[in-house]
């Protein structure tokens, strides 16, 4: 937790917050902070700044906060991800958030096990927890938008074209014969397949919508590493 | 397991192997393979090829193998990693291996908790398990070399200079004012700090040896994402 993220409910005055639970514990036990210490804070979907501790007890943490710095710029990459297994989903959502990705679309694919769509992690409260954890790690405040499309074809044919307007679509796919660089663009939609990859029918449908393949090297990477590698290669920094 | 990695002990004839345990189970239950099926195999530290199943029982898997294709080229990046917490260490070693990194040096740093050096994961048998898992994921055969240096200063002053000969050293460090691209080189040594980063004394000692800082963006990434991002940016592909 490199940033204490503040929510509307935390404020009891325009510049005063009271935190309990997980964040109070973290400040107490990990930061080992005390009254007068200044912590990095950020308002959810708002600005970054500093919180000065005015009270810290076993029950609560009270801070006077001043948030006047902009959140970091979003990544130029939006993510389209074949739903991974639950454990990987959690880590991938956190990591995608730390990379500054602001739109994440979870889609089906032939190699996505049907049971993955039943995971309790897919409810919006749990997803939001992972996104918040990512924001706290990377010191950002802007929650990514996460959408789910449990049918591949309707997604690829009816939704993806709208997402691609003004952006270059890229499919990271280990088995495709393709160039190692994507066409230069200032905004990308990056599709990452499931373990085992998209099937040829799916790759072709994505390419039909104007996406281009991107090869990440000759090794088969796990979902999280493939995403991080591709984002790094597409980002100007 | 995208590759069945073969060890010397598996061979009972020059071109025949007998596997039991984990690999037999995987082929049986995940690949759902049967006699006559062909699987991707590789000889540890040797070549890649194909195994044709000649016998598959509850106890053993017998294959006739032919390995005549070269393993993929190694990454141009060697890794120097401040020892992460055990759970992260395991994942980071696996991911580093999938990225094709062939030399991994685990070092101490002021922000590495002393207890991390006591983890049972650091024994060579466990480390080897993680490296093998990485090779099986990415379809490579060449085991990375892993060394440990539990004292920072002697490592940085006495060992690092030798490692840097003919290579460009790069420190991925979120708090350093630095360019976003590293000097072009065909071989790199990449240093990744602990959670919270190297302390200034340590960064300076690394820079004194000729390493240069590399900024990966304005967000603070976790160790694994920082490594993957940096490797992607340094690799020509």
Coordinates of C-alpha atoms in Angstrom, one line a residue:
Chain A
X1 CA 0.0 0.0 0.0
X2 CA 2.1 2.9 -1.3
X3 CA -1.0 5.1 -1.3
X4 CA -3.9 5.4 1.1
X5 CA -6.9 5.6 -1.1
X6 CA -9.8 7.8 0.3
X7 CA -13.5 7.2 -0.4
X8 CA -16.4 9.6 -0.1
X9 CA -17.6 8.0 3.1
X10 CA -14.2 8.6 4.8
X11 CA -14.7 12.4 4.9
X12 CA -16.4 14.0 8.0
X13 CA -15.2 17.5 7.0
X14 CA -14.1 18.7 3.6
X15 CA -10.5 18.2 4.5
X16 CA -10.7 15.6 7.3
X17 CA -11.0 11.8 7.0
X18 CA -11.5 9.1 9.5
X19 CA -10.3 5.6 8.6
X20 CA -11.0 2.3 10.3
X21 CA -10.2 -1.4 9.5
X22 CA -7.7 -2.4 6.9
X23 CA -6.2 1.0 6.2
X24 CA -5.9 2.0 9.8
X25 CA -4.2 -1.3 10.6
X26 CA -1.8 -0.9 7.7
X27 CA -0.8 2.6 8.7
X28 CA -0.3 1.4 12.3
X29 CA 1.4 -1.9 11.7
X30 CA 3.3 -1.5 8.4
X31 CA 4.0 2.3 8.1
X32 CA 4.3 2.3 12.0
X33 CA 3.2 5.9 11.7
X34 CA 2.2 8.2 14.5
X35 CA 0.5 11.6 15.0
X36 CA 2.1 14.3 12.9
X37 CA 3.4 11.9 10.2
X38 CA 2.5 12.6 6.6
X39 CA 1.2 9.9 4.3
X40 CA 0.6 9.8 0.6
X41 CA -3.1 9.8 -0.1
X42 CA -5.4 10.0 -3.0
X43 CA -9.2 10.6 -3.5
X44 CA -10.9 7.8 -5.4
X45 CA -11.2 9.0 -9.0
X46 CA -9.7 12.3 -7.9
X47 CA -6.4 13.9 -7.0
X48 CA -3.3 12.8 -5.1
X49 CA -1.9 14.6 -2.1
X50 CA -0.9 14.3 1.5
X51 CA -2.6 13.3 4.7
X52 CA -1.3 14.5 8.1
X53 CA -2.2 12.2 11.0
X54 CA -4.0 14.1 13.8
X55 CA -5.2 11.0 15.7
X56 CA -4.3 7.3 15.7
X57 CA -5.9 4.9 18.1
X58 CA -6.7 1.2 18.1
X59 CA -10.1 2.1 16.5
X60 CA -9.4 4.8 14.1
X61 CA -7.0 7.0 12.1
X62 CA -7.9 10.6 11.6
X63 CA -6.0 12.7 9.0
X64 CA -6.2 16.3 7.7
X65 CA -5.8 15.9 3.9
X66 CA -4.8 18.1 1.0
X67 CA -5.2 16.6 -2.5
X68 CA -4.0 19.0 -5.2
X69 CA -1.9 16.9 -7.5
X70 CA -3.2 15.1 -10.6
X71 CA -3.3 11.4 -10.8
X72 CA -0.8 9.8 -13.3
X73 CA -1.8 9.7 -16.9
X74 CA -3.6 6.5 -17.9
X75 CA -1.9 3.8 -20.0
X76 CA -2.4 4.0 -23.8
X77 CA -3.5 0.4 -23.6
X78 CA -7.0 -1.0 -23.0
X79 CA -7.1 -4.7 -22.2
X80 CA -9.3 -7.5 -23.6
X81 CA -8.6 -10.6 -21.6
X82 CA -9.9 -14.1 -22.1
X83 CA -11.2 -14.9 -18.6
X84 CA -8.3 -16.6 -16.7
X85 CA -8.7 -19.1 -13.8
X86 CA -9.8 -17.3 -10.6
X87 CA -6.3 -17.1 -8.9
X88 CA -4.8 -15.7 -12.1
X89 CA -7.8 -13.4 -12.6
X90 CA -7.1 -11.7 -9.2
X91 CA -3.4 -11.2 -9.8
X92 CA -4.0 -10.1 -13.4
X93 CA -6.6 -7.5 -12.5
X94 CA -4.3 -6.1 -9.8
X95 CA -1.3 -6.0 -12.2
X96 CA -3.3 -4.5 -15.0
X97 CA -4.4 -1.7 -12.6
X98 CA -0.8 -1.1 -11.6
X99 CA 0.1 -0.7 -15.3
X100 CA -2.4 2.1 -15.5
X101 CA -4.9 0.3 -17.7
X102 CA -8.3 1.9 -17.4
X103 CA -10.6 -0.4 -19.4
X104 CA -10.6 -4.1 -18.9
X105 CA -12.9 -6.4 -20.9
X106 CA -13.2 -10.0 -19.8
X107 CA -14.3 -12.2 -22.6
X108 CA -15.0 -15.9 -23.3
X109 CA -12.9 -18.1 -25.5
X110 CA -13.1 -21.7 -26.5
X111 CA -10.3 -22.6 -24.1
X112 CA -11.8 -20.7 -21.1
X113 CA -13.3 -23.3 -18.8
X114 CA -17.0 -22.7 -18.2
X115 CA -16.5 -23.0 -14.5
X116 CA -14.3 -19.8 -14.5
X117 CA -17.5 -17.7 -15.1
X118 CA -19.0 -19.1 -11.9
X119 CA -16.2 -17.9 -9.6
X120 CA -17.3 -15.7 -6.7
X121 CA -14.4 -13.4 -7.6
X122 CA -16.4 -12.0 -10.6
X123 CA -18.9 -10.1 -8.5
X124 CA -18.3 -6.4 -8.7
X125 CA -17.4 -6.0 -5.0
X126 CA -14.5 -8.5 -5.3
X127 CA -13.3 -7.0 -8.6
X128 CA -13.4 -3.6 -7.0
X129 CA -11.2 -4.9 -4.2
X130 CA -8.6 -6.0 -6.6
X131 CA -8.7 -2.8 -8.5
X132 CA -8.3 -0.8 -5.3
X133 CA -5.3 -3.0 -4.3
X134 CA -3.8 -2.2 -7.7
X135 CA -4.3 1.6 -7.2
X136 CA -2.9 1.5 -3.7
X137 CA 0.2 -0.3 -5.1
X138 CA 0.9 2.0 -8.0
X139 CA -0.3 5.4 -6.5
X140 CA -3.1 6.1 -8.8
X141 CA -6.7 7.0 -8.0
X142 CA -8.8 6.3 -11.1
X143 CA -10.7 2.9 -11.0
X144 CA -10.5 0.9 -14.2
X145 CA -13.8 0.0 -15.8
X146 CA -14.3 -3.8 -16.0
X147 CA -16.9 -5.4 -18.3
X148 CA -17.7 -9.1 -18.9
X149 CA -18.8 -10.7 -22.1
X150 CA -19.4 -14.4 -21.7
X151 CA -20.1 -15.0 -25.4
X152 CA -17.1 -14.6 -27.8
X153 CA -18.8 -14.1 -31.1
X154 CA -21.3 -11.4 -30.2
X155 CA -18.5 -9.6 -28.3
X156 CA -16.1 -9.7 -31.2
X157 CA -18.6 -8.8 -33.9
X158 CA -20.8 -6.3 -32.0
X159 CA -18.8 -4.8 -29.2
X160 CA -15.2 -4.8 -30.3
X161 CA -15.6 -2.7 -33.4
X162 CA -16.9 0.2 -31.2
X163 CA -14.0 -0.3 -28.8
X164 CA -11.5 -0.1 -31.6
X165 CA -12.6 3.3 -33.0
X166 CA -9.5 5.5 -32.9
X167 CA -7.3 2.7 -31.6
X168 CA -5.0 0.0 -32.9
X169 CA -6.1 -3.4 -31.9
X170 CA -3.4 -5.9 -31.1
X171 CA -3.6 -9.7 -30.4
X172 CA -0.7 -11.1 -28.4
X173 CA -0.6 -14.6 -29.6
X174 CA 2.3 -17.0 -29.3
X175 CA 1.5 -19.2 -32.3
X176 CA 0.9 -16.6 -34.9
X177 CA 3.4 -15.8 -37.6
X178 CA 3.6 -12.1 -37.2
X179 CA 5.8 -9.1 -36.8
X180 CA 7.4 -8.4 -33.4
X181 CA 6.3 -4.8 -33.4
X182 CA 2.8 -3.4 -33.7
X183 CA 1.9 -0.5 -35.9
X184 CA 2.6 2.8 -34.1
X185 CA -0.5 4.3 -32.5
X186 CA -1.2 6.4 -29.5
X187 CA -4.0 4.2 -28.3
X188 CA -4.2 0.4 -28.3
X189 CA -6.6 -2.3 -27.5
X190 CA -4.6 -5.4 -26.5
X191 CA -6.2 -8.9 -26.6
X192 CA -4.7 -11.6 -24.5
X193 CA -5.9 -15.2 -25.0
X194 CA -6.4 -18.0 -22.4
X195 CA -3.8 -20.5 -21.4
X196 CA -3.3 -22.5 -24.7
X197 CA -4.2 -19.4 -26.7
X198 CA -7.2 -18.3 -28.7
X199 CA -8.3 -21.0 -31.3
X200 CA -7.7 -20.1 -35.0
X201 CA -11.4 -19.2 -35.5
X202 CA -11.2 -16.7 -32.7
X203 CA -7.9 -15.2 -33.9
X204 CA -9.3 -14.8 -37.3
X205 CA -12.5 -13.1 -36.0
X206 CA -10.3 -10.7 -34.0
X207 CA -8.1 -10.0 -37.1
X208 CA -11.3 -9.5 -39.2
X209 CA -12.2 -6.6 -36.9
X210 CA -8.9 -4.9 -37.7
X211 CA -6.7 -6.2 -34.9
X212 CA -3.1 -7.2 -35.8
X213 CA -1.0 -10.0 -34.3
X214 CA 1.9 -9.2 -32.0
X215 CA 4.6 -11.8 -31.2
X216 CA 6.2 -11.5 -27.8
X217 CA 9.2 -13.7 -28.5
X218 CA 9.5 -17.4 -29.1
X219 CA 8.6 -18.4 -25.5
X220 CA 5.1 -19.1 -24.3
X221 CA 4.4 -16.7 -21.4
X222 CA 1.8 -16.9 -18.7
X223 CA -1.1 -14.5 -19.0
X224 CA 0.2 -12.0 -16.6
X225 CA 3.7 -11.9 -18.1
X226 CA 2.3 -11.7 -21.6
X227 CA 0.1 -8.7 -20.6
X228 CA 2.9 -6.9 -18.9
X229 CA 5.4 -7.5 -21.7
X230 CA 2.9 -6.4 -24.4
X231 CA 1.9 -3.2 -22.4
X232 CA 5.6 -2.4 -21.9
X233 CA 6.3 -2.8 -25.6
X234 CA 3.3 -0.7 -26.7
X235 CA 3.8 2.1 -24.2
X236 CA 5.9 5.1 -25.1
X237 CA 6.7 5.9 -21.3
Chain B
X1 CA 3.3 -27.6 -18.9
X2 CA 3.7 -26.8 -22.5
X3 CA 6.8 -28.9 -22.7
X4 CA 7.7 -32.3 -21.1
X5 CA 11.2 -31.7 -19.8
X6 CA 13.4 -34.8 -19.8
X7 CA 16.2 -35.6 -17.4
X8 CA 19.2 -38.0 -17.8
X9 CA 17.6 -40.5 -15.4
X10 CA 14.5 -40.7 -17.6
X11 CA 16.3 -42.5 -20.4
X12 CA 16.5 -46.3 -20.5
X13 CA 17.7 -46.4 -24.1
X14 CA 19.3 -43.6 -26.1
X15 CA 15.9 -42.7 -27.6
X16 CA 13.4 -44.1 -25.0
X17 CA 12.3 -42.5 -21.8
X18 CA 10.1 -43.7 -18.9
X19 CA 8.3 -41.1 -16.8
X20 CA 6.5 -41.6 -13.5
X21 CA 4.9 -39.2 -11.0
X22 CA 4.1 -35.6 -11.9
X23 CA 4.8 -35.7 -15.6
X24 CA 3.0 -38.9 -16.2
X25 CA 0.0 -37.6 -14.3
X26 CA 0.0 -34.4 -16.3
X27 CA 0.1 -36.2 -19.6
X28 CA -2.7 -38.5 -18.5
X29 CA -5.0 -36.0 -16.8
X30 CA -4.3 -32.6 -18.5
X31 CA -3.2 -33.6 -22.0
X32 CA -5.5 -36.7 -21.9
X33 CA -3.0 -38.3 -24.2
X34 CA -3.0 -41.9 -25.3
X35 CA -0.6 -44.3 -27.0
X36 CA 0.5 -43.0 -30.4
X37 CA 0.1 -39.3 -29.4
X38 CA 3.0 -37.0 -29.9
X39 CA 4.1 -34.5 -27.2
X40 CA 6.5 -31.6 -27.2
X41 CA 9.6 -32.6 -25.2
X42 CA 13.0 -31.2 -24.5
X43 CA 16.2 -32.5 -22.9
X44 CA 17.4 -30.6 -19.9
X45 CA 20.1 -28.2 -21.1
X46 CA 19.8 -29.8 -24.5
X47 CA 17.5 -29.8 -27.6
X48 CA 13.8 -29.7 -28.2
X49 CA 11.8 -32.3 -30.0
X50 CA 8.9 -34.8 -30.0
X51 CA 8.0 -37.8 -27.9
X52 CA 5.7 -40.4 -29.2
X53 CA 3.8 -42.3 -26.5
X54 CA 4.4 -46.1 -26.7
X55 CA 2.9 -47.0 -23.3
X56 CA 0.8 -45.2 -20.8
X57 CA -0.4 -46.9 -17.6
X58 CA -1.3 -45.8 -14.1
X59 CA 2.3 -46.2 -13.2
X60 CA 4.4 -45.0 -16.1
X61 CA 4.6 -43.2 -19.4
X62 CA 7.0 -44.5 -22.0
X63 CA 7.9 -42.4 -25.0
X64 CA 10.2 -42.8 -28.0
X65 CA 11.9 -39.4 -28.3
X66 CA 13.6 -37.4 -31.0
X67 CA 15.2 -34.1 -30.0
X68 CA 16.9 -32.3 -32.9
X69 CA 15.7 -28.7 -32.6
X70 CA 17.7 -26.0 -30.8
X71 CA 16.4 -24.4 -27.6
X72 CA 15.3 -20.8 -28.0
X73 CA 17.9 -18.1 -27.7
X74 CA 18.5 -16.8 -24.2
X75 CA 17.3 -13.4 -23.2
X76 CA 19.8 -10.5 -23.6
X77 CA 19.1 -9.7 -19.9
X78 CA 20.6 -11.1 -16.7
X79 CA 18.8 -10.3 -13.5
X80 CA 20.0 -9.0 -10.2
X81 CA 17.1 -9.2 -7.8
X82 CA 16.9 -8.0 -4.2
X83 CA 15.5 -11.1 -2.5
X84 CA 11.7 -10.8 -2.4
X85 CA 9.4 -12.4 0.1
X86 CA 9.1 -16.2 -0.4
X87 CA 5.8 -16.2 -2.2
X88 CA 7.0 -13.5 -4.6
X89 CA 10.4 -15.2 -5.0
X90 CA 8.8 -18.4 -6.3
X91 CA 6.7 -16.6 -8.8
X92 CA 9.5 -14.3 -9.9
X93 CA 11.9 -17.1 -10.5
X94 CA 9.3 -18.9 -12.6
X95 CA 8.5 -15.8 -14.6
X96 CA 12.2 -14.8 -15.0
X97 CA 12.8 -18.3 -16.5
X98 CA 9.8 -18.0 -18.9
X99 CA 11.3 -14.7 -20.0
X100 CA 14.5 -16.6 -21.0
X101 CA 16.7 -15.1 -18.4
X102 CA 19.7 -17.4 -17.8
X103 CA 21.5 -15.8 -14.9
X104 CA 19.7 -14.7 -11.7
X105 CA 21.6 -13.2 -8.8
X106 CA 19.7 -12.8 -5.5
X107 CA 21.2 -10.1 -3.4
X108 CA 20.5 -8.4 -0.1
X109 CA 19.3 -4.8 0.3
X110 CA 18.5 -2.7 3.4
X111 CA 14.7 -3.2 2.8
X112 CA 15.0 -7.0 2.4
X113 CA 13.7 -8.5 5.6
X114 CA 16.3 -10.7 7.2
X115 CA 13.8 -13.6 7.6
X116 CA 13.5 -13.8 3.8
X117 CA 17.0 -15.4 3.7
X118 CA 15.8 -18.2 6.1
X119 CA 13.0 -19.4 3.7
X120 CA 13.1 -23.1 2.9
X121 CA 12.4 -22.0 -0.7
X122 CA 16.1 -20.9 -1.0
X123 CA 17.5 -24.4 -1.0
X124 CA 18.8 -25.5 -4.4
X125 CA 16.3 -28.3 -4.9
X126 CA 13.3 -25.9 -4.4
X127 CA 14.8 -23.3 -6.7
X128 CA 15.4 -25.9 -9.3
X129 CA 11.7 -26.9 -9.1
X130 CA 10.7 -23.3 -9.9
X131 CA 13.2 -23.1 -12.8
X132 CA 11.9 -26.3 -14.2
X133 CA 8.3 -25.1 -13.9
X134 CA 9.4 -22.0 -15.9
X135 CA 11.1 -24.1 -18.6
X136 CA 8.0 -26.3 -18.9
X137 CA 5.8 -23.2 -19.3
X138 CA 7.9 -21.4 -21.9
X139 CA 9.3 -24.5 -23.9
X140 CA 12.9 -24.0 -23.1
X141 CA 15.5 -26.5 -21.8
X142 CA 18.4 -24.4 -20.4
X143 CA 18.3 -24.1 -16.6
X144 CA 19.2 -20.6 -15.4
X145 CA 22.1 -20.2 -13.0
X146 CA 21.0 -18.8 -9.6
X147 CA 23.4 -17.3 -7.1
X148 CA 22.8 -15.7 -3.7
X149 CA 24.8 -12.9 -2.1
X150 CA 23.4 -12.1 1.4
X151 CA 25.7 -9.1 1.8
X152 CA 25.0 -6.0 -0.4
X153 CA 28.3 -4.1 -0.3
X154 CA 30.7 -7.0 -1.1
X155 CA 28.4 -8.1 -3.9
X156 CA 28.2 -4.6 -5.4
X157 CA 31.9 -3.9 -5.1
X158 CA 33.5 -7.3 -5.7
X159 CA 31.1 -9.4 -7.8
X160 CA 29.0 -7.0 -9.9
X161 CA 32.0 -5.4 -11.8
X162 CA 32.8 -8.8 -13.2
X163 CA 29.2 -9.5 -14.1
X164 CA 29.0 -6.1 -16.0
X165 CA 32.0 -6.8 -18.3
X166 CA 30.6 -6.5 -21.9
X167 CA 27.1 -5.6 -20.7
X168 CA 25.1 -2.5 -19.8
X169 CA 24.0 -2.4 -16.2
X170 CA 20.5 -1.0 -15.6
X171 CA 18.7 -0.2 -12.3
X172 CA 14.9 -0.2 -12.5
X173 CA 14.1 2.3 -9.8
X174 CA 10.8 4.1 -9.4
X175 CA 12.1 7.1 -7.5
X176 CA 15.1 8.0 -9.6
X177 CA 15.1 11.0 -11.9
X178 CA 16.3 9.3 -15.1
X179 CA 15.6 8.7 -18.7
X180 CA 12.9 6.3 -19.8
X181 CA 15.2 4.4 -22.1
X182 CA 18.5 2.6 -21.4
X183 CA 21.6 3.0 -23.6
X184 CA 21.4 0.6 -26.4
X185 CA 23.4 -2.6 -25.8
X186 CA 23.1 -6.2 -26.8
X187 CA 23.5 -7.5 -23.3
X188 CA 22.1 -6.1 -20.1
X189 CA 22.4 -6.7 -16.3
X190 CA 19.1 -5.5 -14.8
X191 CA 18.9 -4.8 -11.1
X192 CA 15.4 -4.8 -9.4
X193 CA 15.1 -3.5 -5.9
X194 CA 13.0 -4.8 -3.0
X195 CA 9.5 -3.5 -2.2
X196 CA 10.1 0.1 -1.3
X197 CA 13.1 0.2 -3.5
X198 CA 16.9 0.3 -3.0
X199 CA 17.9 3.0 -0.5
X200 CA 19.9 5.9 -2.0
X201 CA 23.2 4.5 -0.7
X202 CA 22.6 1.3 -2.6
X203 CA 21.5 3.0 -5.8
X204 CA 24.6 5.1 -5.7
X205 CA 26.8 2.1 -5.2
X206 CA 25.2 0.4 -8.2
X207 CA 25.6 3.6 -10.3
X208 CA 29.2 3.8 -9.2
X209 CA 29.8 0.4 -10.8
X210 CA 28.6 1.8 -14.2
X211 CA 24.9 0.9 -14.0
X212 CA 22.4 3.5 -15.3
X213 CA 18.9 4.1 -13.9
X214 CA 15.8 3.2 -15.9
X215 CA 12.4 4.6 -15.2
X216 CA 9.5 2.4 -16.0
X217 CA 6.8 5.0 -15.8
X218 CA 5.3 7.0 -13.0
X219 CA 3.6 4.1 -11.3
X220 CA 5.2 1.9 -8.6
X221 CA 5.1 -1.7 -9.9
X222 CA 5.4 -4.9 -8.0
X223 CA 8.7 -6.8 -8.4
X224 CA 7.4 -9.2 -10.9
X225 CA 5.7 -6.6 -13.1
X226 CA 8.8 -4.3 -12.9
X227 CA 11.0 -7.2 -14.0
X228 CA 8.8 -8.2 -16.9
X229 CA 8.3 -4.6 -18.0
X230 CA 12.0 -3.8 -17.9
X231 CA 13.0 -7.0 -19.8
X232 CA 10.4 -6.3 -22.5
X233 CA 11.7 -2.8 -22.9
X234 CA 15.4 -4.0 -23.1
X235 CA 14.7 -6.9 -25.4
X236 CA 14.9 -6.5 -29.2
X237 CA 12.7 -9.5 -29.9

